[in-house]
Every structure is written in structure tokens, then in C-alpha cells.
Amino acid sequence: FILKKKTFVVLFLRLLLGVKFFSLRVFFMKKAIVLAAGKGTRMKSKIPKVLHKVNGMAMINQVLSILEKVEISEVIAVLGHESERVEQELDFPVKVVLQKEQLGTGHAVLQAKAHMVAGEDVLVICGDTPLFRAETLLEAQQLHQDTKAVVTVLTSIVDDPSGYGRIIRNPDNQSVEAIVEEKDATEEQKKIREINTGTYLFNGTFLKDNIDRIGDDNAQGEFYLTDLIKMAKKQTLETAGYILLDPAESLGINDRAQLSEAGTILRDRKIRQLMADGVSFIDPQTVYIDQQVEIAPDVTIYPNVMIEGNTQIGEDTIIGPDTRIIDSSIGSRNTIERTKIIEATVGNDCSIGPYAYLRPGAELKDQVKVGDFVEIKKSVIGNGSKVPHLAYVGDAIVGEKVNIGCGVITANYDGKNKHTTVMEDGSFVGSNVNLVAPVTIAEGAYVGAGSTITSDVPAGFLAIARGRQKNIDLKGKKL
């Protein structure tokens, strides 16, 4: 195939630096330090920056999920702004240390010194960089160990390096000599397009021995973690730089525009992975699927679909257009169209929609039909039962092969409490019926159309609760 120029340069440099792509040996990092103390003022939000969601997950949880894939044994999260709130939102086990004053990356890592162990590799990564892949971190780890470096910085080659620290390499052996921040760089150094991503691998012994020796003699008056490169060179120790093949992986999120950009990238990755796993998309550019969603092979997804949260979808299901599913479990061989489903469970071989609404607690067993303009809330609908159209079923237990007619409602609320309606197996409820809970329609019972039922209906009986019809002659009478 044809490589773009930038990709070719990165591949060449990787080969020059000795990265072995086709004989990847897996080395697992023992520890990771996640830097997540900042406020994120450019987000213009009361929410701490690392808790802003990207493709359905708080960005710090995205980072932690990547670390889980590379089997980090211990994660130390450096928190600061609203630390208690951030800690409560973490979905993965971490040890928390506090950075009360934000005095730079070196100062942040210093707070984790008590957790550093000599001889263990340490990954330092920012909590606002959710786009790294596990494979990238493992490749960087391999380079780190192959070169016996005490510091390996993950770098990227970009078209516009403005605002980033520049990578200064040794022209002879291509090791990293220094990282110069934008405000401290000369005009010549500012022309360098290889930039620091803010992610590093350290030899644990070197990091522990040197982290508290970093000074703040720079334009920002902060403690730069990048100064450890210079320290390593003064001690004649090896340093390395791992160039990302995809610069997008290093995208740090500082504002809403970057948050949106990161979400687009993660959604595209998710959908491509699902397609590789056997899921069909009619128009993938119009579909939004969160990171945690699980979809089985041979599912077909139509345009304008949103699948969010911890949702699972079984094989051979068809998700029709304009459907939104949140935190729900959907079985196999279902057809769903123009429907909203929240915290609900759907069995197998069901037909749902169009314009249905399954609210929290709705549970459909197998072969259930829920038709147009039907709302179901906190109810169980048994095998083979039908709620074809224009009905509300709330706080109900519906047995097997029950037919619920058009316009039926369960009047489940008396102004103070919710009550349960029971429709047992094989019962039939006619159109425009009000079932005033608590009430039971027993097995095989019938309810006539237009009835308001306030008492139980015995098995095998027909209940009719409506006034006798009167036909009044209106000829010659004023209305």
C-alpha cells in the first residue's frame, strides 16, 4: 500500500530506533501514575476536567481502562481539584495521593514517591489523554527495555507543534537529549515537529532517586518532569523516545472542542472494532455507540441509533433507525425500531416499536410484541404476550400469552403510593380499559372494551364495567 509521508517517517525512525514490530515481546509495567489534579479552567465547567465524559466514560476512567488492559498491578492517581468527587467516580481500583498545589508535572509525580519501588518500571500518564491504545503502551515498554533506558518519552510528529515541548535528539544515536518547553525554546528549537506527549516510562530506581531533585528554574516557575531527561544525561544514563504512529493517540483534552474530537475518534474505533467482530452498520457515521457497549455478531444497526452505557445486545438483532438504548440488556433475534429503552431487559425474538418507550424496570420475556406508542415501566411482560399499541403498563406483572388491547392503561398511582396490576396467563384485556391497581385479572379471564376495572376478575370470567348504552332521538330537540 501507499504510506503517507508522515507515517513513512515515523516507521523509518521506529525501525532506526530498534522497535521490533513483528516480534513483540510482552513486558508488563508494574506501576502507573495517573496525573489528574488539574481544574481544567478552559472546559468552562463546574465538573472536574477528568470527569467529563468521552464516548460514554469519564476520561480518567478511559485511561484506567487502558491501564487495565496492559495489566498494571498498581495505579496511583494524583488528584487535586475536587479530589473527593473525582475519587468517587473512579470505576477502577487505585491508590490516591493529593497534590494540594499544582506546581507542575514533576511536583505531581513527587506526591507518589512513597509508592515507588526500586527496579519496577513506572508509567506516567495524564488523566486527560483517553486515546492511547494498549498496544502502543506495550510497544513503548518494549523499546524502553530494549534500550535499557531510565527514561522513555512517548513522542509524536505533528504539523503544528505550537504549545508543545520539543524533543531534542542526539544526532548520532537518536536518543532523547532534552525536552524544551515552548516558552523556553529558541526560535530554531521551535521549528522541531517532534513533540512531547506528556507520557513517560521510567526506571523505578532512577525515578525514586531523582524526582525530588527537580528545580523550578524556568519561565513558568514550575517543576517540570521533563528535567529528568537532562538529569539522566548528566549521569550518562540511557534515554529513549518512542514515536507514536498515530498522533491522535496523544490528544490531551483541554476544552470542549477537543472533548468532541476525542469522542469522534473513540466512536470510530469502537464501530470499526464491532464491524471487524461481525456487526453490520447501514450508515456508521450516523451511529453513536459508547465504549462499554457489547454487541454480538450478526446484529444489524440502522442509521441514527444511539447505544449507551452498559448495554449488551444479542446476535441477529435488528436495531432500526432512530432508536436509543441506555444501560439495557437486549437478547437475540429482536427487531427494534424508533424506540427508547432505558435500564430495561428484553428477551429473545421480540418485536418492539415503532415509537415504543421501555422505562427503567421494564422486562420483556421471549416472543413479546410491544407496538407503537406503548410505554412500559417497572413491569414484567411474559412469554408470547402482546401490547400492540397505544397503551401504558406500569408496575404490572403480565403472564404468558396475554393480549392487552389498544388504549389500555394501568392506573397504578393513587396519589400517594404505587400499586401492582396482575394479568395472569392467557387473560385478554379489551381496548380502552382502565385497570385501577391493585387489581388482578386471573388466568383466562376477559375484560370488555371500555371498562374501568377496580376489583379482581376471577379465572374464566368476563368483566364489563360500563353504563348501558342509550340511544336518544335528537330530532327536533335543541342541544
PDB file of N, CA, C and O in Angstrom, residues 135-195:
ATOM      1  N   GLU A 135      -1.851  -1.396  22.908  1.00  0.00           N
ATOM      2  CA  GLU A 135      -0.741  -1.871  22.064  1.00  0.00           C
ATOM      3  C   GLU A 135       0.384  -0.839  22.005  1.00  0.00           C
ATOM      4  O   GLU A 135       1.569  -1.201  21.984  1.00  0.00           O
ATOM      5  N   THR A 136       0.010   0.422  21.989  1.00  0.00           N
ATOM      6  CA  THR A 136       1.026   1.484  21.938  1.00  0.00           C
ATOM      7  C   THR A 136       1.870   1.479  23.208  1.00  0.00           C
ATOM      8  O   THR A 136       3.107   1.580  23.148  1.00  0.00           O
ATOM      9  N   LEU A 137       1.218   1.364  24.355  1.00  0.00           N
ATOM     10  CA  LEU A 137       1.956   1.369  25.610  1.00  0.00           C
ATOM     11  C   LEU A 137       2.868   0.152  25.726  1.00  0.00           C
ATOM     12  O   LEU A 137       3.990   0.250  26.249  1.00  0.00           O
ATOM     13  N   LEU A 138       2.417  -0.981  25.216  1.00  0.00           N
ATOM     14  CA  LEU A 138       3.255  -2.178  25.267  1.00  0.00           C
ATOM     15  C   LEU A 138       4.458  -2.064  24.331  1.00  0.00           C
ATOM     16  O   LEU A 138       5.566  -2.499  24.664  1.00  0.00           O
ATOM     17  N   GLU A 139       4.253  -1.461  23.156  1.00  0.00           N
ATOM     18  CA  GLU A 139       5.388  -1.250  22.244  1.00  0.00           C
ATOM     19  C   GLU A 139       6.395  -0.284  22.851  1.00  0.00           C
ATOM     20  O   GLU A 139       7.613  -0.482  22.742  1.00  0.00           O
ATOM     21  N   ALA A 140       5.886   0.767  23.481  1.00  0.00           N
ATOM     22  CA  ALA A 140       6.782   1.725  24.136  1.00  0.00           C
ATOM     23  C   ALA A 140       7.554   1.040  25.265  1.00  0.00           C
ATOM     24  O   ALA A 140       8.752   1.291  25.461  1.00  0.00           O
ATOM     25  N   GLN A 141       6.888   0.171  25.990  1.00  0.00           N
ATOM     26  CA  GLN A 141       7.551  -0.571  27.055  1.00  0.00           C
ATOM     27  C   GLN A 141       8.670  -1.463  26.499  1.00  0.00           C
ATOM     28  O   GLN A 141       9.742  -1.595  27.093  1.00  0.00           O
ATOM     29  N   GLN A 142       8.427  -2.060  25.344  1.00  0.00           N
ATOM     30  CA  GLN A 142       9.456  -2.901  24.735  1.00  0.00           C
ATOM     31  C   GLN A 142      10.690  -2.076  24.369  1.00  0.00           C
ATOM     32  O   GLN A 142      11.828  -2.487  24.631  1.00  0.00           O
ATOM     33  N   LEU A 143      10.453  -0.909  23.738  1.00  0.00           N
ATOM     34  CA  LEU A 143      11.578  -0.038  23.402  1.00  0.00           C
ATOM     35  C   LEU A 143      12.319   0.383  24.668  1.00  0.00           C
ATOM     36  O   LEU A 143      13.567   0.400  24.703  1.00  0.00           O
ATOM     37  N   HIS A 144      11.577   0.712  25.693  1.00  0.00           N
ATOM     38  CA  HIS A 144      12.165   1.141  26.963  1.00  0.00           C
ATOM     39  C   HIS A 144      13.106   0.061  27.508  1.00  0.00           C
ATOM     40  O   HIS A 144      14.228   0.359  27.951  1.00  0.00           O
ATOM     41  N   GLN A 145      12.680  -1.184  27.445  1.00  0.00           N
ATOM     42  CA  GLN A 145      13.515  -2.261  27.983  1.00  0.00           C
ATOM     43  C   GLN A 145      14.632  -2.652  27.032  1.00  0.00           C
ATOM     44  O   GLN A 145      15.753  -2.951  27.452  1.00  0.00           O
ATOM     45  N   ASP A 146      14.357  -2.636  25.726  1.00  0.00           N
ATOM     46  CA  ASP A 146      15.397  -2.999  24.755  1.00  0.00           C
ATOM     47  C   ASP A 146      16.569  -2.030  24.795  1.00  0.00           C
ATOM     48  O   ASP A 146      17.724  -2.415  24.604  1.00  0.00           O
ATOM     49  N   THR A 147      16.284  -0.747  25.012  1.00  0.00           N
ATOM     50  CA  THR A 147      17.349   0.267  25.026  1.00  0.00           C
ATOM     51  C   THR A 147      17.951   0.461  26.415  1.00  0.00           C
ATOM     52  O   THR A 147      18.892   1.236  26.576  1.00  0.00           O
ATOM     53  N   LYS A 148      17.354  -0.252  27.414  1.00  0.00           N
ATOM     54  CA  LYS A 148      17.804  -0.107  28.806  1.00  0.00           C
ATOM     55  C   LYS A 148      17.772   1.359  29.266  1.00  0.00           C
ATOM     56  O   LYS A 148      18.640   1.828  30.009  1.00  0.00           O
ATOM     57  N   ALA A 149      16.762   2.051  28.797  1.00  0.00           N
ATOM     58  CA  ALA A 149      16.629   3.468  29.141  1.00  0.00           C
ATOM     59  C   ALA A 149      16.092   3.632  30.555  1.00  0.00           C
ATOM     60  O   ALA A 149      15.304   2.806  31.036  1.00  0.00           O
ATOM     61  N   VAL A 150      16.527   4.703  31.209  1.00  0.00           N
ATOM     62  CA  VAL A 150      15.937   5.035  32.507  1.00  0.00           C
ATOM     63  C   VAL A 150      14.736   5.960  32.325  1.00  0.00           C
ATOM     64  O   VAL A 150      13.887   6.075  33.201  1.00  0.00           O
ATOM     65  N   VAL A 151      14.692   6.620  31.167  1.00  0.00           N
ATOM     66  CA  VAL A 151      13.538   7.451  30.810  1.00  0.00           C
ATOM     67  C   VAL A 151      13.216   7.214  29.342  1.00  0.00           C
ATOM     68  O   VAL A 151      14.097   7.314  28.487  1.00  0.00           O
ATOM     69  N   THR A 152      11.968   6.889  29.056  1.00  0.00           N
ATOM     70  CA  THR A 152      11.493   6.828  27.678  1.00  0.00           C
ATOM     71  C   THR A 152      10.282   7.736  27.568  1.00  0.00           C
ATOM     72  O   THR A 152       9.310   7.578  28.328  1.00  0.00           O
ATOM     73  N   VAL A 153      10.326   8.678  26.678  1.00  0.00           N
ATOM     74  CA  VAL A 153       9.215   9.597  26.489  1.00  0.00           C
ATOM     75  C   VAL A 153       8.462   9.206  25.234  1.00  0.00           C
ATOM     76  O   VAL A 153       9.061   8.863  24.211  1.00  0.00           O
ATOM     77  N   LEU A 154       7.154   9.205  25.298  1.00  0.00           N
ATOM     78  CA  LEU A 154       6.342   8.958  24.113  1.00  0.00           C
ATOM     79  C   LEU A 154       6.197  10.269  23.360  1.00  0.00           C
ATOM     80  O   LEU A 154       5.791  11.287  23.935  1.00  0.00           O
ATOM     81  N   THR A 155       6.532  10.253  22.088  1.00  0.00           N
ATOM     82  CA  THR A 155       6.559  11.474  21.284  1.00  0.00           C
ATOM     83  C   THR A 155       5.643  11.328  20.072  1.00  0.00           C
ATOM     84  O   THR A 155       5.160  10.241  19.750  1.00  0.00           O
ATOM     85  N   SER A 156       5.451  12.451  19.408  1.00  0.00           N
ATOM     86  CA  SER A 156       4.620  12.447  18.208  1.00  0.00           C
ATOM     87  C   SER A 156       5.143  13.496  17.240  1.00  0.00           C
ATOM     88  O   SER A 156       5.648  14.544  17.655  1.00  0.00           O
ATOM     89  N   ILE A 157       5.032  13.213  15.968  1.00  0.00           N
ATOM     90  CA  ILE A 157       5.411  14.177  14.927  1.00  0.00           C
ATOM     91  C   ILE A 157       4.135  14.827  14.396  1.00  0.00           C
ATOM     92  O   ILE A 157       3.244  14.142  13.882  1.00  0.00           O
ATOM     93  N   VAL A 158       4.038  16.150  14.536  1.00  0.00           N
ATOM     94  CA  VAL A 158       2.819  16.863  14.175  1.00  0.00           C
ATOM     95  C   VAL A 158       3.140  17.989  13.201  1.00  0.00           C
ATOM     96  O   VAL A 158       4.269  18.456  13.105  1.00  0.00           O
ATOM     97  N   ASP A 159       2.123  18.426  12.477  1.00  0.00           N
ATOM     98  CA  ASP A 159       2.305  19.518  11.529  1.00  0.00           C
ATOM     99  C   ASP A 159       2.492  20.852  12.239  1.00  0.00           C
ATOM    100  O   ASP A 159       3.287  21.685  11.823  1.00  0.00           O
ATOM    101  N   ASP A 160       1.745  21.056  13.311  1.00  0.00           N
ATOM    102  CA  ASP A 160       1.828  22.309  14.057  1.00  0.00           C
ATOM    103  C   ASP A 160       2.209  21.994  15.509  1.00  0.00           C
ATOM    104  O   ASP A 160       1.357  21.609  16.314  1.00  0.00           O
ATOM    105  N   PRO A 161       3.470  22.185  15.879  1.00  0.00           N
ATOM    106  CA  PRO A 161       3.914  21.842  17.235  1.00  0.00           C
ATOM    107  C   PRO A 161       3.709  22.963  18.254  1.00  0.00           C
ATOM    108  O   PRO A 161       4.152  22.829  19.401  1.00  0.00           O
ATOM    109  N   SER A 162       3.037  24.023  17.875  1.00  0.00           N
ATOM    110  CA  SER A 162       2.886  25.175  18.765  1.00  0.00           C
ATOM    111  C   SER A 162       2.276  24.766  20.100  1.00  0.00           C
ATOM    112  O   SER A 162       1.279  24.041  20.152  1.00  0.00           O
ATOM    113  N   GLY A 163       2.892  25.249  21.180  1.00  0.00           N
ATOM    114  CA  GLY A 163       2.378  24.990  22.510  1.00  0.00           C
ATOM    115  C   GLY A 163       2.923  23.751  23.175  1.00  0.00           C
ATOM    116  O   GLY A 163       2.702  23.541  24.369  1.00  0.00           O
ATOM    117  N   TYR A 164       3.646  22.920  22.421  1.00  0.00           N
ATOM    118  CA  TYR A 164       4.150  21.668  22.968  1.00  0.00           C
ATOM    119  C   TYR A 164       5.649  21.754  23.267  1.00  0.00           C
ATOM    120  O   TYR A 164       6.378  22.528  22.641  1.00  0.00           O
ATOM    121  N   GLY A 165       6.084  20.902  24.185  1.00  0.00           N
ATOM    122  CA  GLY A 165       7.512  20.759  24.417  1.00  0.00           C
ATOM    123  C   GLY A 165       8.164  20.051  23.241  1.00  0.00           C
ATOM    124  O   GLY A 165       7.616  19.089  22.701  1.00  0.00           O
ATOM    125  N   ARG A 166       9.357  20.555  22.807  1.00  0.00           N
ATOM    126  CA  ARG A 166      10.035  19.982  21.642  1.00  0.00           C
ATOM    127  C   ARG A 166      11.057  18.927  22.081  1.00  0.00           C
ATOM    128  O   ARG A 166      11.723  19.063  23.109  1.00  0.00           O
ATOM    129  N   ILE A 167      11.170  17.878  21.285  1.00  0.00           N
ATOM    130  CA  ILE A 167      12.100  16.787  21.558  1.00  0.00           C
ATOM    131  C   ILE A 167      13.450  17.106  20.917  1.00  0.00           C
ATOM    132  O   ILE A 167      13.533  17.312  19.693  1.00  0.00           O
ATOM    133  N   ILE A 168      14.484  17.169  21.732  1.00  0.00           N
ATOM    134  CA  ILE A 168      15.842  17.387  21.234  1.00  0.00           C
ATOM    135  C   ILE A 168      16.561  16.042  21.248  1.00  0.00           C
ATOM    136  O   ILE A 168      16.752  15.436  22.304  1.00  0.00           O
ATOM    137  N   ARG A 169      16.924  15.559  20.059  1.00  0.00           N
ATOM    138  CA  ARG A 169      17.559  14.246  19.942  1.00  0.00           C
ATOM    139  C   ARG A 169      19.059  14.385  19.667  1.00  0.00           C
ATOM    140  O   ARG A 169      19.520  15.367  19.075  1.00  0.00           O
ATOM    141  N   ASN A 170      19.788  13.370  20.070  1.00  0.00           N
ATOM    142  CA  ASN A 170      21.206  13.277  19.737  1.00  0.00           C
ATOM    143  C   ASN A 170      21.326  12.933  18.258  1.00  0.00           C
ATOM    144  O   ASN A 170      20.775  11.929  17.805  1.00  0.00           O
ATOM    145  N   PRO A 171      22.038  13.754  17.465  1.00  0.00           N
ATOM    146  CA  PRO A 171      22.112  13.489  16.027  1.00  0.00           C
ATOM    147  C   PRO A 171      22.849  12.199  15.690  1.00  0.00           C
ATOM    148  O   PRO A 171      22.672  11.663  14.585  1.00  0.00           O
ATOM    149  N   ASP A 172      23.616  11.677  16.624  1.00  0.00           N
ATOM    150  CA  ASP A 172      24.391  10.465  16.341  1.00  0.00           C
ATOM    151  C   ASP A 172      23.596   9.191  16.614  1.00  0.00           C
ATOM    152  O   ASP A 172      23.492   8.318  15.747  1.00  0.00           O
ATOM    153  N   ASN A 173      23.023   9.080  17.796  1.00  0.00           N
ATOM    154  CA  ASN A 173      22.338   7.824  18.136  1.00  0.00           C
ATOM    155  C   ASN A 173      20.829   7.978  18.314  1.00  0.00           C
ATOM    156  O   ASN A 173      20.135   7.033  18.666  1.00  0.00           O
ATOM    157  N   GLN A 174      20.302   9.175  18.097  1.00  0.00           N
ATOM    158  CA  GLN A 174      18.867   9.465  18.148  1.00  0.00           C
ATOM    159  C   GLN A 174      18.239   9.313  19.533  1.00  0.00           C
ATOM    160  O   GLN A 174      17.018   9.303  19.677  1.00  0.00           O
ATOM    161  N   SER A 175      19.048   9.168  20.572  1.00  0.00           N
ATOM    162  CA  SER A 175      18.483   9.172  21.911  1.00  0.00           C
ATOM    163  C   SER A 175      17.977  10.585  22.225  1.00  0.00           C
ATOM    164  O   SER A 175      18.410  11.566  21.625  1.00  0.00           O
ATOM    165  N   VAL A 176      17.058  10.680  23.197  1.00  0.00           N
ATOM    166  CA  VAL A 176      16.499  11.978  23.557  1.00  0.00           C
ATOM    167  C   VAL A 176      17.460  12.693  24.494  1.00  0.00           C
ATOM    168  O   VAL A 176      17.805  12.186  25.554  1.00  0.00           O
ATOM    169  N   GLU A 177      17.894  13.891  24.079  1.00  0.00           N
ATOM    170  CA  GLU A 177      18.828  14.667  24.883  1.00  0.00           C
ATOM    171  C   GLU A 177      18.115  15.593  25.869  1.00  0.00           C
ATOM    172  O   GLU A 177      18.593  15.826  26.975  1.00  0.00           O
ATOM    173  N   ALA A 178      16.972  16.115  25.446  1.00  0.00           N
ATOM    174  CA  ALA A 178      16.246  17.053  26.304  1.00  0.00           C
ATOM    175  C   ALA A 178      14.847  17.278  25.741  1.00  0.00           C
ATOM    176  O   ALA A 178      14.559  16.949  24.582  1.00  0.00           O
ATOM    177  N   ILE A 179      13.988  17.833  26.575  1.00  0.00           N
ATOM    178  CA  ILE A 179      12.670  18.301  26.150  1.00  0.00           C
ATOM    179  C   ILE A 179      12.577  19.767  26.539  1.00  0.00           C
ATOM    180  O   ILE A 179      12.714  20.122  27.715  1.00  0.00           O
ATOM    181  N   VAL A 180      12.374  20.622  25.551  1.00  0.00           N
ATOM    182  CA  VAL A 180      12.354  22.061  25.789  1.00  0.00           C
ATOM    183  C   VAL A 180      10.923  22.561  25.654  1.00  0.00           C
ATOM    184  O   VAL A 180      10.270  22.363  24.621  1.00  0.00           O
ATOM    185  N   GLU A 181      10.416  23.199  26.699  1.00  0.00           N
ATOM    186  CA  GLU A 181       9.066  23.740  26.656  1.00  0.00           C
ATOM    187  C   GLU A 181       9.008  24.928  25.703  1.00  0.00           C
ATOM    188  O   GLU A 181      10.004  25.615  25.463  1.00  0.00           O
ATOM    189  N   GLU A 182       7.826  25.179  25.174  1.00  0.00           N
ATOM    190  CA  GLU A 182       7.621  26.242  24.176  1.00  0.00           C
ATOM    191  C   GLU A 182       8.165  27.592  24.664  1.00  0.00           C
ATOM    192  O   GLU A 182       8.874  28.296  23.928  1.00  0.00           O
ATOM    193  N   LYS A 183       7.870  27.949  25.901  1.00  0.00           N
ATOM    194  CA  LYS A 183       8.274  29.261  26.397  1.00  0.00           C
ATOM    195  C   LYS A 183       9.775  29.355  26.652  1.00  0.00           C
ATOM    196  O   LYS A 183      10.313  30.461  26.771  1.00  0.00           O
ATOM    197  N   ASP A 184      10.436  28.204  26.744  1.00  0.00           N
ATOM    198  CA  ASP A 184      11.874  28.206  26.976  1.00  0.00           C
ATOM    199  C   ASP A 184      12.678  27.903  25.710  1.00  0.00           C
ATOM    200  O   ASP A 184      13.910  27.895  25.739  1.00  0.00           O
ATOM    201  N   ALA A 185      11.977  27.656  24.596  1.00  0.00           N
ATOM    202  CA  ALA A 185      12.649  27.222  23.374  1.00  0.00           C
ATOM    203  C   ALA A 185      13.198  28.400  22.570  1.00  0.00           C
ATOM    204  O   ALA A 185      12.619  29.496  22.554  1.00  0.00           O
ATOM    205  N   THR A 186      14.299  28.147  21.874  1.00  0.00           N
ATOM    206  CA  THR A 186      14.841  29.123  20.928  1.00  0.00           C
ATOM    207  C   THR A 186      14.003  29.074  19.650  1.00  0.00           C
ATOM    208  O   THR A 186      13.202  28.150  19.446  1.00  0.00           O
ATOM    209  N   GLU A 187      14.210  30.051  18.777  1.00  0.00           N
ATOM    210  CA  GLU A 187      13.474  30.067  17.512  1.00  0.00           C
ATOM    211  C   GLU A 187      13.793  28.829  16.681  1.00  0.00           C
ATOM    212  O   GLU A 187      12.912  28.281  16.000  1.00  0.00           O
ATOM    213  N   GLU A 188      15.028  28.380  16.730  1.00  0.00           N
ATOM    214  CA  GLU A 188      15.413  27.185  15.975  1.00  0.00           C
ATOM    215  C   GLU A 188      14.739  25.946  16.561  1.00  0.00           C
ATOM    216  O   GLU A 188      14.267  25.077  15.829  1.00  0.00           O
ATOM    217  N   GLN A 189      14.688  25.856  17.868  1.00  0.00           N
ATOM    218  CA  GLN A 189      14.056  24.700  18.511  1.00  0.00           C
ATOM    219  C   GLN A 189      12.548  24.676  18.259  1.00  0.00           C
ATOM    220  O   GLN A 189      11.944  23.600  18.173  1.00  0.00           O
ATOM    221  N   LYS A 190      11.951  25.847  18.113  1.00  0.00           N
ATOM    222  CA  LYS A 190      10.511  25.890  17.860  1.00  0.00           C
ATOM    223  C   LYS A 190      10.141  25.306  16.497  1.00  0.00           C
ATOM    224  O   LYS A 190       8.968  24.970  16.269  1.00  0.00           O
ATOM    225  N   LYS A 191      11.103  25.155  15.600  1.00  0.00           N
ATOM    226  CA  LYS A 191      10.844  24.567  14.281  1.00  0.00           C
ATOM    227  C   LYS A 191      10.749  23.045  14.338  1.00  0.00           C
ATOM    228  O   LYS A 191      10.309  22.410  13.374  1.00  0.00           O
ATOM    229  N   ILE A 192      11.173  22.455  15.448  1.00  0.00           N
ATOM    230  CA  ILE A 192      11.140  20.991  15.580  1.00  0.00           C
ATOM    231  C   ILE A 192       9.684  20.532  15.660  1.00  0.00           C
ATOM    232  O   ILE A 192       8.881  21.080  16.399  1.00  0.00           O
ATOM    233  N   ARG A 193       9.357  19.475  14.899  1.00  0.00           N
ATOM    234  CA  ARG A 193       7.977  18.998  14.833  1.00  0.00           C
ATOM    235  C   ARG A 193       7.714  17.770  15.702  1.00  0.00           C
ATOM    236  O   ARG A 193       6.572  17.337  15.818  1.00  0.00           O
ATOM    237  N   GLU A 194       8.752  17.234  16.282  1.00  0.00           N
ATOM    238  CA  GLU A 194       8.550  16.117  17.201  1.00  0.00           C
ATOM    239  C   GLU A 194       8.287  16.687  18.596  1.00  0.00           C
ATOM    240  O   GLU A 194       9.100  17.443  19.135  1.00  0.00           O
ATOM    241  N   ILE A 195       7.147  16.301  19.172  1.00  0.00           N
ATOM    242  CA  ILE A 195       6.720  16.940  20.420  1.00  0.00           C
ATOM    243  C   ILE A 195       6.533  15.901  21.540  1.00  0.00           C
ATOM    244  O   ILE A 195       6.361  14.707  21.291  1.00  0.00           O
TER     245      ILE A 195
END
